[in-house]
XYZ file of C-alpha atoms in Angstrom:
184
model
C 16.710 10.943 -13.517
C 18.710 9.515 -16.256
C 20.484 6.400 -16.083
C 18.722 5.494 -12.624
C 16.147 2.821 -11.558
C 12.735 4.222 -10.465
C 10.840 3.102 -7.586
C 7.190 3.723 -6.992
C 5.817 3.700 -3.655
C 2.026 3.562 -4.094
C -0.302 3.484 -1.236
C -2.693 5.269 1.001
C -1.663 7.753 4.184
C 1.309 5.524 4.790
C 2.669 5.898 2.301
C 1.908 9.485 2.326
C 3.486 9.526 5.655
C 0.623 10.851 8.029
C 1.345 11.177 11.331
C -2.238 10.209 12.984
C -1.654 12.600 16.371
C -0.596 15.794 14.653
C -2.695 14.890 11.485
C 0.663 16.423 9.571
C 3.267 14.826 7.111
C 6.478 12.892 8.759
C 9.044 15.107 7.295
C 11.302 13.079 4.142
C 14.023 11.607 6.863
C 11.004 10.356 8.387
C 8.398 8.449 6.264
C 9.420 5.422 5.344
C 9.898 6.675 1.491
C 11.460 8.813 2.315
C 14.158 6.785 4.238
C 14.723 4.573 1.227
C 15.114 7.770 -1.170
C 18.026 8.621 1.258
C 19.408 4.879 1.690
C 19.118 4.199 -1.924
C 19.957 8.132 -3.472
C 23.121 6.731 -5.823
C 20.956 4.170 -7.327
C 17.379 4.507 -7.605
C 14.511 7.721 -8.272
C 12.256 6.919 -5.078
C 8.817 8.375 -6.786
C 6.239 9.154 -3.485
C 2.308 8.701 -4.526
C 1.030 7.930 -1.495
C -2.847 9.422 -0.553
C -4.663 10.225 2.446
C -8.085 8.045 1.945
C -6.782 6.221 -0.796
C -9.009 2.366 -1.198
C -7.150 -0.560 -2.617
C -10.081 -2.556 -3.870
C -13.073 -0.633 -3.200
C -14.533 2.450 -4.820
C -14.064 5.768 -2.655
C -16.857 8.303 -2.383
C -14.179 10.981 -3.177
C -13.807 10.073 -6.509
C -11.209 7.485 -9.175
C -7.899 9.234 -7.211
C -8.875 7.960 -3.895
C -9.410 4.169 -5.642
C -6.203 2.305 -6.523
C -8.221 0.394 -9.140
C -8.651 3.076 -10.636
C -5.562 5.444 -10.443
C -3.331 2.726 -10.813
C -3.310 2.374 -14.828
C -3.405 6.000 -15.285
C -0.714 6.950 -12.422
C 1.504 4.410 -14.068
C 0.782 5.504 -17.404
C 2.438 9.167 -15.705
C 6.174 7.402 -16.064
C 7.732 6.388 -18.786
C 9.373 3.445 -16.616
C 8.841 2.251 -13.443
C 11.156 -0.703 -12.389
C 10.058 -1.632 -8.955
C 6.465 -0.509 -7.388
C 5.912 -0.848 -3.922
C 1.950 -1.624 -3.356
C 1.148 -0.408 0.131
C -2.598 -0.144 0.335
C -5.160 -1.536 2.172
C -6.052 0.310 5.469
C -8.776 2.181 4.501
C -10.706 -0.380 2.897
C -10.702 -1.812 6.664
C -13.288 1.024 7.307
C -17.032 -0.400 8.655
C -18.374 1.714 6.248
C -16.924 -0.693 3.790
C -18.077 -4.177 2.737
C -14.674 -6.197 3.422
C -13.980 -9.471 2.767
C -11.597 -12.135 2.123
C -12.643 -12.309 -1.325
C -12.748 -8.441 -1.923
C -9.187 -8.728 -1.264
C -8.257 -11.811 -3.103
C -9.557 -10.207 -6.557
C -8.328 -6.429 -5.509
C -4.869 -7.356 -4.944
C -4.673 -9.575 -8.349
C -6.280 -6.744 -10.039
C -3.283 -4.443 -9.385
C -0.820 -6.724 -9.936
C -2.407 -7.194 -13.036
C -2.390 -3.851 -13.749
C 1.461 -3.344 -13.194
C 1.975 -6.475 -14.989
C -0.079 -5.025 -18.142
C 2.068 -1.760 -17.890
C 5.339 -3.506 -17.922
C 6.014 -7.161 -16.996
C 9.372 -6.778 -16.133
C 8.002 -4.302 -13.162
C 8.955 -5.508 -10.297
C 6.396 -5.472 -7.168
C 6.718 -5.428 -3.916
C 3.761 -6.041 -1.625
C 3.148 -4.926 1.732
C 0.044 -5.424 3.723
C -1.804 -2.024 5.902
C -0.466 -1.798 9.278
C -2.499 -4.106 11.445
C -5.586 -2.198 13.546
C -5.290 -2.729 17.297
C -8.023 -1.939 19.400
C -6.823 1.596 20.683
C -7.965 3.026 16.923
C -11.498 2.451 18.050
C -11.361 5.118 20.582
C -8.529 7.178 18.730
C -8.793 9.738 16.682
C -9.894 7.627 13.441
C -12.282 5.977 15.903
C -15.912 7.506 13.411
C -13.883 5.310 10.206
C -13.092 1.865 12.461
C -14.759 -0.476 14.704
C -14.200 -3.692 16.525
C -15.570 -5.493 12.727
C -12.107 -3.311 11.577
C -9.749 -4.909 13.698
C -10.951 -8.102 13.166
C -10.668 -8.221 9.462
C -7.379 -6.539 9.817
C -6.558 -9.709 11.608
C -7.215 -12.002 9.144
C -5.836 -10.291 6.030
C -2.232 -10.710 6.450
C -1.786 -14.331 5.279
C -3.566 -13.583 1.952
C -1.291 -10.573 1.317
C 1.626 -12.966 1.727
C 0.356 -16.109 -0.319
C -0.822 -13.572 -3.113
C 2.637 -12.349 -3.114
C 4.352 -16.090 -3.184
C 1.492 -17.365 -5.880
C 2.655 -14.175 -8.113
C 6.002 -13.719 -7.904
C 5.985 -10.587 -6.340
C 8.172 -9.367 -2.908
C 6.659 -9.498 0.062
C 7.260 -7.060 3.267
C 5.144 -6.825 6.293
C 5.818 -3.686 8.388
C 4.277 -5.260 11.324
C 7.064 -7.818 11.332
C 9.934 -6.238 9.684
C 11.235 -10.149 9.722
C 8.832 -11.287 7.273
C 10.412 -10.708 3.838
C 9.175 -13.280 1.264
C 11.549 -13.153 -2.380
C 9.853 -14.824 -5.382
């Protein structure tokens, strides 16, 4: 829209806004997106790219769509301006199918920032980590995808999400703790 602000929200089925008992889409005064589109209508597009099985850092079976390090460039490359992208990505790489670390992380997340930074520097990103796994998602319906190894890498991979953030200048926002809000 002409004369407005975009904002990308980028991410996996969060962002997508999958309910995980009916298996269906939160309708748009639901997901979380779609909240903002509403709060923020007057002033800024609200562009929804969220995908069910989407990776962060880690190549996806399914193909480049379903990898953020690879669909990021080109998805970008779709607008001809993005001004703030919300990165909200992570969950599935928690999967034990999945070889998960620290490091993984570390290199994935600076890889997409890098990538918005390379499509325009004055982008402005926003990071926010997966929703943290709690034991219940073992024996729920996404129990075949996680295991106990799941929850406790989810565990440890908030405090990088945050320091990446701080060490890049980029917005922070945990879900799990709507309190934690980090501006560079």
């Amino acid at each position: 829209i002409m004369g407005m602000k975009n904002i990308l929200c980028y991410g996996d089925s969060n962002a997508f806004g999958l309910e995980a008992e009916t298996l269906e889409r939160y309708c748009e005064t639901e997901r979380w997106s779609g909240i903002l589109s509403s709060l923020l209508k007057n002033e800024y597009n609200v562009i929804e790219d969220g995908l069910c099985d989407r990776n962060a850092f880690l190549k996806n079976e399914k193909g480049s769509e379903y990898c953020a390090q690879e669909n990021l460039s080109p998805c970008l490359n779709n607008y001809s301006n993005i001004d703030i992208i919300v990165l909200a990505l992570g969950t599935n790489d928690l999967q034990f199918a999945y070889n998960f670390d620290e490091e993984v992380l570390k290199t994935g997340l600076l890889n997409l920032i890098n990538i918005v930074k390379n499509y325009n520097t004055n982008t402005k990103i926003i990071i926010i980590p997966p929703v943290k796994l709690k034991n219940d998602v073992i024996s729920g319906y996404f129990g075949y995808q996680f295991n106990e190894i799941s929850v406790m890498r989810s565990d440890k991979t908030f405090y990088l999400h945050k320091e990446i953030a701080q060490q890049n200048n980029c917005y922070y926002f945990d879900f799990n703790n709507r309190l934690d809000l980090y501006e560079s």
